[in-house]
Coordinates of C-alpha atoms and ligand atoms in Angstrom, one line a residue:
M688 CA 73.1 48.1 76.0
N689 CA 73.7 44.9 75.0
E690 CA 70.9 42.8 73.7
S691 CA 70.4 39.1 75.5
R692 CA 70.4 36.0 73.6
D693 CA 67.4 34.6 75.8
V694 CA 64.5 32.7 74.6
W695 CA 61.2 32.9 76.3
V696 CA 58.3 30.6 76.2
F697 CA 54.8 31.5 77.2
V698 CA 53.4 28.4 78.9
E699 CA 49.8 28.1 78.8
Q700 CA 48.1 25.5 81.1
E701 CA 44.5 24.6 81.8
A702 CA 43.2 22.7 85.0
G703 CA 46.5 21.7 86.2
E704 CA 47.8 20.6 82.8
L705 CA 50.3 21.7 80.8
A706 CA 49.3 22.6 77.0
E707 CA 50.8 20.3 74.9
V708 CA 51.9 23.2 72.4
S709 CA 53.7 24.8 75.4
L710 CA 55.6 21.5 75.4
E711 CA 56.3 21.8 71.9
L712 CA 57.6 25.2 72.3
L713 CA 59.4 24.5 75.3
S714 CA 61.8 22.0 73.3
K715 CA 61.9 24.4 70.5
G716 CA 62.9 27.1 72.7
R717 CA 65.9 24.8 74.3
E718 CA 67.1 24.2 70.9
L719 CA 67.4 27.9 69.8
A720 CA 68.7 29.0 73.2
D721 CA 71.3 26.4 73.1
R722 CA 72.5 27.5 69.5
L723 CA 72.3 31.1 70.5
G724 CA 74.4 30.4 73.8
G725 CA 71.5 32.3 75.8
Q726 CA 69.0 31.1 78.3
M727 CA 65.3 30.0 78.2
S728 CA 63.0 31.4 80.4
A729 CA 59.5 29.7 80.7
L730 CA 56.3 32.2 81.5
L731 CA 53.9 30.2 84.1
F732 CA 51.0 32.5 84.8
G733 CA 47.8 31.5 86.7
Y734 CA 46.9 30.7 90.6
G735 CA 47.3 27.7 92.4
I736 CA 50.1 26.7 89.6
A737 CA 53.4 26.6 91.1
H738 CA 53.4 22.8 91.4
L739 CA 53.5 23.1 87.5
A740 CA 57.0 24.9 87.3
E741 CA 59.4 21.3 87.7
D742 CA 57.4 20.2 85.0
V743 CA 58.1 22.9 82.8
I744 CA 62.0 22.8 83.7
H745 CA 62.1 19.2 83.0
H746 CA 60.8 20.0 79.5
G747 CA 63.8 22.4 79.1
A748 CA 63.6 25.8 80.8
D749 CA 66.6 27.2 82.9
T750 CA 64.2 29.7 84.6
V751 CA 60.5 29.6 85.4
L752 CA 59.0 33.2 85.9
L753 CA 56.2 32.6 87.8
A754 CA 53.3 34.6 88.2
D755 CA 50.8 32.8 90.8
H756 CA 48.0 35.1 91.6
P757 CA 44.0 35.0 91.9
E758 CA 43.6 37.8 89.4
L759 CA 45.4 35.4 86.5
A760 CA 42.5 32.8 87.0
P761 CA 40.8 32.5 84.5
Y762 CA 42.9 33.9 81.5
R763 CA 41.8 37.8 80.8
S764 CA 43.9 39.8 78.2
S765 CA 45.0 42.7 80.2
P766 CA 46.2 41.2 83.6
Y767 CA 48.3 38.8 81.5
A768 CA 49.3 41.4 79.2
R769 CA 50.6 43.5 81.9
V770 CA 52.7 40.9 83.6
A771 CA 54.4 39.8 80.5
I772 CA 54.9 43.2 79.1
D773 CA 56.4 44.6 82.3
L774 CA 58.7 41.5 82.4
A775 CA 59.7 41.8 78.5
R776 CA 60.5 45.6 79.2
D777 CA 62.8 45.0 81.9
R778 CA 64.5 42.2 80.6
R779 CA 64.3 42.4 77.0
P780 CA 64.4 39.0 75.5
Y781 CA 65.9 38.1 72.2
I782 CA 63.1 35.8 71.1
F783 CA 59.2 35.3 72.5
L784 CA 57.6 32.5 71.7
L785 CA 53.5 32.1 72.0
G786 CA 51.3 29.1 70.9
A787 CA 49.1 30.1 67.9
T788 CA 46.1 29.3 70.3
P789 CA 43.3 31.5 71.2
T790 CA 45.1 32.7 74.1
G791 CA 48.3 33.2 72.2
R792 CA 46.5 35.0 69.3
D793 CA 45.2 37.3 71.7
L794 CA 48.1 37.9 74.2
A795 CA 50.9 38.2 71.5
P796 CA 50.0 41.5 69.5
R797 CA 49.2 43.2 72.8
I798 CA 52.9 42.3 73.7
A799 CA 53.9 43.5 70.2
S800 CA 52.3 46.4 70.2
A801 CA 53.1 47.6 73.6
L802 CA 56.8 46.9 73.0
R803 CA 56.9 48.3 69.7
A804 CA 58.1 44.7 68.4
G805 CA 57.6 42.8 65.2
L806 CA 55.0 39.9 65.4
T807 CA 54.6 36.9 63.1
A808 CA 51.6 34.8 63.5
D809 CA 50.8 31.2 63.1
C810 CA 54.4 30.0 62.4
T811 CA 55.2 26.3 61.2
D812 CA 58.9 26.5 61.2
L813 CA 61.5 28.3 62.9
Q814 CA 65.1 28.4 62.4
L815 CA 67.9 30.5 62.9
G816 CA 69.9 32.3 60.1
E817 CA 71.6 35.3 58.5
Y818 CA 70.0 38.2 57.0
R819 CA 71.6 40.8 54.9
K820 CA 70.3 44.5 54.4
R821 CA 72.4 46.3 51.6
D822 CA 76.0 46.7 53.3
R823 CA 74.8 45.4 56.6
V824 CA 74.5 41.5 57.6
Y825 CA 72.4 40.5 60.7
H826 CA 73.6 37.1 62.1
D827 CA 71.5 34.5 64.1
L828 CA 67.8 36.1 63.4
L829 CA 65.0 34.2 64.1
L830 CA 63.6 33.0 60.6
Q831 CA 60.0 32.7 61.0
I832 CA 58.8 30.4 58.5
R833 CA 54.9 30.3 57.8
P834 CA 52.6 29.6 54.7
A835 CA 51.5 32.9 52.8
F836 CA 48.8 34.1 50.1
G837 CA 46.6 31.5 50.9
G838 CA 49.1 28.7 51.1
N839 CA 50.8 29.3 47.7
V840 CA 54.0 30.4 49.2
I841 CA 56.2 29.7 52.1
A842 CA 57.4 32.9 53.3
T843 CA 60.4 33.5 55.6
I844 CA 59.8 36.7 57.8
V845 CA 62.4 38.3 59.6
N846 CA 62.6 41.2 62.3
P847 CA 66.1 42.6 62.3
E848 CA 65.7 45.6 64.8
L849 CA 62.2 45.6 66.3
H850 CA 63.1 43.0 69.2
P851 CA 61.9 41.0 70.9
Q852 CA 61.5 38.5 67.6
L853 CA 58.2 37.8 68.7
A854 CA 55.9 34.9 67.1
T855 CA 53.0 32.4 67.7
V856 CA 53.6 28.8 66.0
R857 CA 51.0 26.4 65.4
E858 CA 49.8 23.5 67.5
G859 CA 51.3 20.1 66.7
V860 CA 54.3 21.7 63.9
M861 CA 56.9 21.2 66.6
R862 CA 57.6 17.8 68.2
S863 CA 57.7 17.8 72.0
G864 CA 60.9 16.5 73.6
L865 CA 60.6 13.7 76.3
P866 CA 60.9 15.6 79.9
D867 CA 64.2 15.0 81.9
P868 CA 63.3 14.5 85.5
Q869 CA 67.1 14.8 86.4
R870 CA 67.0 18.4 84.9
T871 CA 67.2 21.5 87.6
G872 CA 66.5 25.1 87.1
R873 CA 65.3 28.2 88.8
V874 CA 61.7 29.4 89.9
E875 CA 61.5 32.8 90.1
T876 CA 58.2 34.5 91.7
I877 CA 57.1 37.3 90.2
A878 CA 54.6 39.9 91.9
P879 CA 52.2 41.3 89.5
Q880 CA 51.7 44.8 89.4
F881 CA 48.0 45.7 88.0
R882 CA 47.4 49.3 86.9
G883 CA 44.8 51.4 85.6
R884 CA 41.8 49.5 84.2
D885 CA 43.9 46.0 84.2
L886 CA 40.9 44.5 86.2
D887 CA 38.2 46.0 84.7
L888 CA 36.7 42.7 82.7
Q889 CA 35.2 40.3 85.2
V890 CA 34.7 36.6 83.9
L891 CA 31.1 36.0 85.4
K892 CA 30.8 32.5 83.8
R893 CA 32.9 29.8 82.0
E894 CA 31.9 26.9 80.4
V895 CA 34.7 24.2 79.4
F896 CA 33.5 21.9 76.5
P897 CA 35.7 18.9 76.0
L898 CA 37.2 18.2 72.9
C899 CA 35.5 15.8 70.4
C900 CA 38.5 14.0 69.2
D901 CA 42.1 13.7 69.5
L902 CA 43.3 14.2 66.2
K903 CA 46.9 15.7 67.1
G904 CA 47.8 12.2 69.2
A905 CA 46.3 9.9 66.6
S906 CA 48.7 7.2 64.9
I907 CA 45.8 6.7 62.3
V908 CA 43.7 9.5 60.9
V909 CA 41.0 8.5 58.5
A910 CA 39.9 12.1 56.4
G911 CA 36.9 12.8 54.3
G912 CA 36.5 15.3 51.6
A913 CA 34.2 17.0 49.6
G914 CA 34.0 13.7 47.6
V915 CA 32.6 12.1 50.3
G916 CA 29.4 13.9 49.0
S917 CA 26.8 14.4 51.9
K918 CA 26.9 14.0 56.0
E919 CA 25.0 10.5 56.0
N920 CA 28.0 9.2 53.4
F921 CA 30.6 10.8 56.3
Q922 CA 29.4 7.9 58.4
L923 CA 31.6 5.6 56.3
I924 CA 34.6 7.8 57.2
F925 CA 33.7 7.5 61.1
D926 CA 33.1 3.6 60.4
L927 CA 36.3 2.7 59.1
A928 CA 38.1 5.2 61.7
E929 CA 36.6 3.4 64.4
T930 CA 37.1 -0.2 62.8
L931 CA 41.0 1.0 62.6
G932 CA 40.9 2.7 65.9
G933 CA 41.8 5.8 64.4
Q934 CA 40.3 9.5 64.3
V935 CA 38.6 11.4 62.1
G936 CA 39.9 14.0 60.0
A937 CA 38.5 16.4 57.2
T938 CA 39.0 18.9 54.5
R939 CA 37.7 22.5 55.0
A940 CA 35.6 21.6 51.8
A941 CA 34.2 19.0 54.0
V942 CA 33.7 21.1 56.8
D943 CA 32.1 24.0 54.9
A944 CA 29.3 21.6 53.4
G945 CA 28.5 20.4 57.0
Y946 CA 29.3 16.9 56.6
V947 CA 31.7 17.2 60.1
S948 CA 32.5 19.8 62.9
H949 CA 35.4 22.3 62.2
E950 CA 37.5 20.4 65.2
H951 CA 38.0 17.8 62.6
Q952 CA 39.5 19.9 60.1
V953 CA 43.3 19.4 59.1
G954 CA 45.2 21.7 57.4
Q955 CA 46.7 25.1 57.3
T956 CA 43.6 26.5 59.2
G957 CA 43.3 23.6 60.9
V958 CA 45.4 20.8 63.0
T959 CA 48.6 19.5 62.1
V960 CA 48.4 15.7 62.7
R961 CA 51.4 13.2 62.8
P962 CA 49.8 9.9 62.4
R963 CA 51.6 6.5 61.2
L964 CA 48.7 6.2 58.8
Y965 CA 46.6 8.9 57.1
I966 CA 43.7 7.6 54.7
A967 CA 42.6 10.5 52.2
C968 CA 38.8 9.5 51.2
G969 CA 37.5 11.8 48.7
I970 CA 40.2 14.6 48.8
S971 CA 42.0 16.2 46.2
G972 CA 45.1 17.2 47.9
T973 CA 45.4 21.1 48.0
V974 CA 48.2 22.6 49.6
Q975 CA 46.2 24.1 52.3
H976 CA 45.2 20.7 53.2
R977 CA 48.5 19.0 52.8
A978 CA 50.0 21.9 55.1
G979 CA 48.3 20.0 58.2
M980 CA 49.9 16.6 57.0
D981 CA 53.2 15.0 58.1
Q982 CA 55.6 14.1 55.4
S983 CA 56.4 11.2 57.2
S984 CA 53.0 9.5 57.7
K985 CA 52.1 6.4 55.2
I986 CA 49.4 7.9 52.9
V987 CA 46.7 6.0 51.3
A988 CA 44.4 7.8 48.9
I989 CA 41.0 6.9 47.8
N990 CA 39.7 9.0 44.6
D991 CA 38.0 8.2 41.7
D992 CA 40.0 10.6 39.6
P993 CA 43.4 9.2 38.6
A994 CA 44.9 12.8 38.1
A995 CA 43.9 14.1 41.6
P996 CA 46.5 15.7 43.0
I997 CA 47.0 13.6 46.0
F998 CA 47.9 10.5 44.5
Q999 CA 51.1 12.4 44.2
I1000 CA 52.3 12.2 47.5
A1001 CA 50.1 8.8 48.6
H1002 CA 52.3 5.6 49.1
Y1003 CA 49.0 3.4 48.3
R1004 CA 46.6 5.0 45.4
I1005 CA 43.1 3.4 44.9
V1006 CA 41.2 4.7 42.1
G1007 CA 37.6 4.2 42.9
D1008 CA 34.4 5.3 44.5
L1009 CA 35.1 5.9 48.0
K1010 CA 31.4 4.6 48.8
E1011 CA 32.4 1.1 47.1
V1012 CA 36.0 0.9 48.5
I1013 CA 35.5 2.1 52.2
P1014 CA 32.9 -0.8 52.9
M1015 CA 35.3 -3.4 51.1
M1016 CA 38.1 -2.1 53.5
I1017 CA 36.3 -2.6 56.4
R1018 CA 35.0 -6.0 55.6
A1019 CA 38.8 -7.0 54.8
Y1020 CA 40.0 -5.9 58.0
R1021 CA 37.4 -7.6 59.8
D1022 CA 37.9 -10.6 58.1
C1023 CA 41.8 -10.3 58.8
A1024 CA 40.9 -9.3 62.6
R1025 CA 38.9 -12.5 63.0
Ligands
FAD1447 P1 38.0 18.9 46.3 O1 39.1 19.9 46.1 O2 36.6 19.5 45.9 O3 38.3 17.4 46.2 C1 37.1 16.3 46.2 C2 38.0 15.3 45.8 O4 36.9 14.1 46.0 C3 38.4 15.0 44.4 O5 39.7 15.2 44.0 C4 37.4 14.1 43.4 O6 38.0 13.4 42.4 C5 37.1 13.3 44.4 N1 35.9 12.4 44.6 C6 34.8 13.0 44.1 N2 33.8 11.8 44.4 C7 34.5 11.0 44.6 C8 34.1 9.6 45.1 N3 32.6 9.1 45.1 N4 35.1 8.5 45.6 C9 36.4 8.9 45.5 N5 36.6 10.3 45.2 C10 35.7 11.3 44.9 N6 41.3 23.1 52.9 C11 41.7 22.3 54.4 O7 41.3 20.9 54.3 N7 42.2 22.6 55.5 C12 42.8 23.9 55.7 O8 43.0 24.1 56.9 C13 42.5 24.8 54.5 N8 42.6 26.1 54.9 C14 42.7 26.9 53.9 C15 43.2 28.4 54.1 C16 43.0 29.3 52.9 C17 43.8 30.4 53.3 C18 42.5 28.9 51.6 C19 42.4 29.8 50.6 C20 42.2 27.5 51.6 C21 42.1 26.8 52.7 N9 41.5 25.4 52.6 C22 41.9 24.4 53.4 C23 40.6 24.9 51.3 C24 41.1 24.4 50.2 O9 42.3 25.4 49.4 C25 40.5 23.1 49.2 O10 39.5 24.0 49.2 C26 40.1 22.1 50.2 O11 41.2 21.8 50.9 C27 39.6 21.1 49.3 O12 39.0 20.2 49.7 P2 38.5 18.7 49.2 O13 39.8 17.9 48.9 O14 37.9 17.8 50.1 O15 37.5 19.1 48.0

């Protein structure tokens, strides 16, 4: 049986809104499907979510596989996995993408295991390319790119035979395209066939906490590192961010030291940000932190060590104690704004 060239994207939604990472994946999935000459299908599961299908098509899907069922809200691993596995077994997509979110990280391994397929978690880039193994050449394989060995190498992982080529992709690393309201597509309603113990787990109570910050969408990020020195000093980072109308980022060292909560962490195991301006205060600039910074941002670094690696990528370098520099910056900005 000939394999399809189709790309699938699992679309996440919460409270009637499509997740940003799903919009990013729809954009990437569209690009891959066009290059492969295949179709892109989006899997949209939940209850009372049929109205979102049109939006998914506007973001690039040819077909929406819509499973709108009371047992699919809120998210539970087994019913979601059942529907996704049944569909994938039947239709054999070539590529299957999910967000590297708590939901995607829960669902993807279940699908991969049931289909005996390979899975690469937490990709930061996806390309199509060739792979040679002895005398065999595989064309148009998904090159699944992600940091490995603690972020010290960027690995390209291929899955030549055990398809679909399943990958989860980090939030914020792909760009989401603008919706095209003229775009048309097909909505196919799926009737889930739950079996066995699929519905055993019941959700008795659910609490949704609002996000403390919108780092991913911020145009200015002021980030603090271990060099800030204390939780009290970290108020300086909040003050500068507030003065400039930006959001607060942090390194893992600052989070681990308890200066600020994990939601602020930028980097390989934190958020990926794409601001126009990134102000790095007391940050050495390790590869794991830089993994969350966009190369196109203008970077200002404040560090008291002139040899700090962050200065190698900074556009503006301020050598000095951040406890003196930041109050000066705030004063200067307020004077100018007056
Ligand atoms: P440091 O490296 O200690 O640097 C502090 C800097 O502050 C120094 O350059 C110092 O000169 C400067 N400084 C000190 N005092 C002052 C002052 N008064 N004024 C100005 N400058 C001063 N890290 C992340 O950030 N994000 C991640 O997502 C992440 N993921 C990781 C994943 C893995 C698998 C691993 C192994 C590590 C990860 N890390 C991550 C940790 C990372 O390796 C570094 O430990 C961390 O980024 C260092 O943070 P830092 O720059 O704040 O601290």
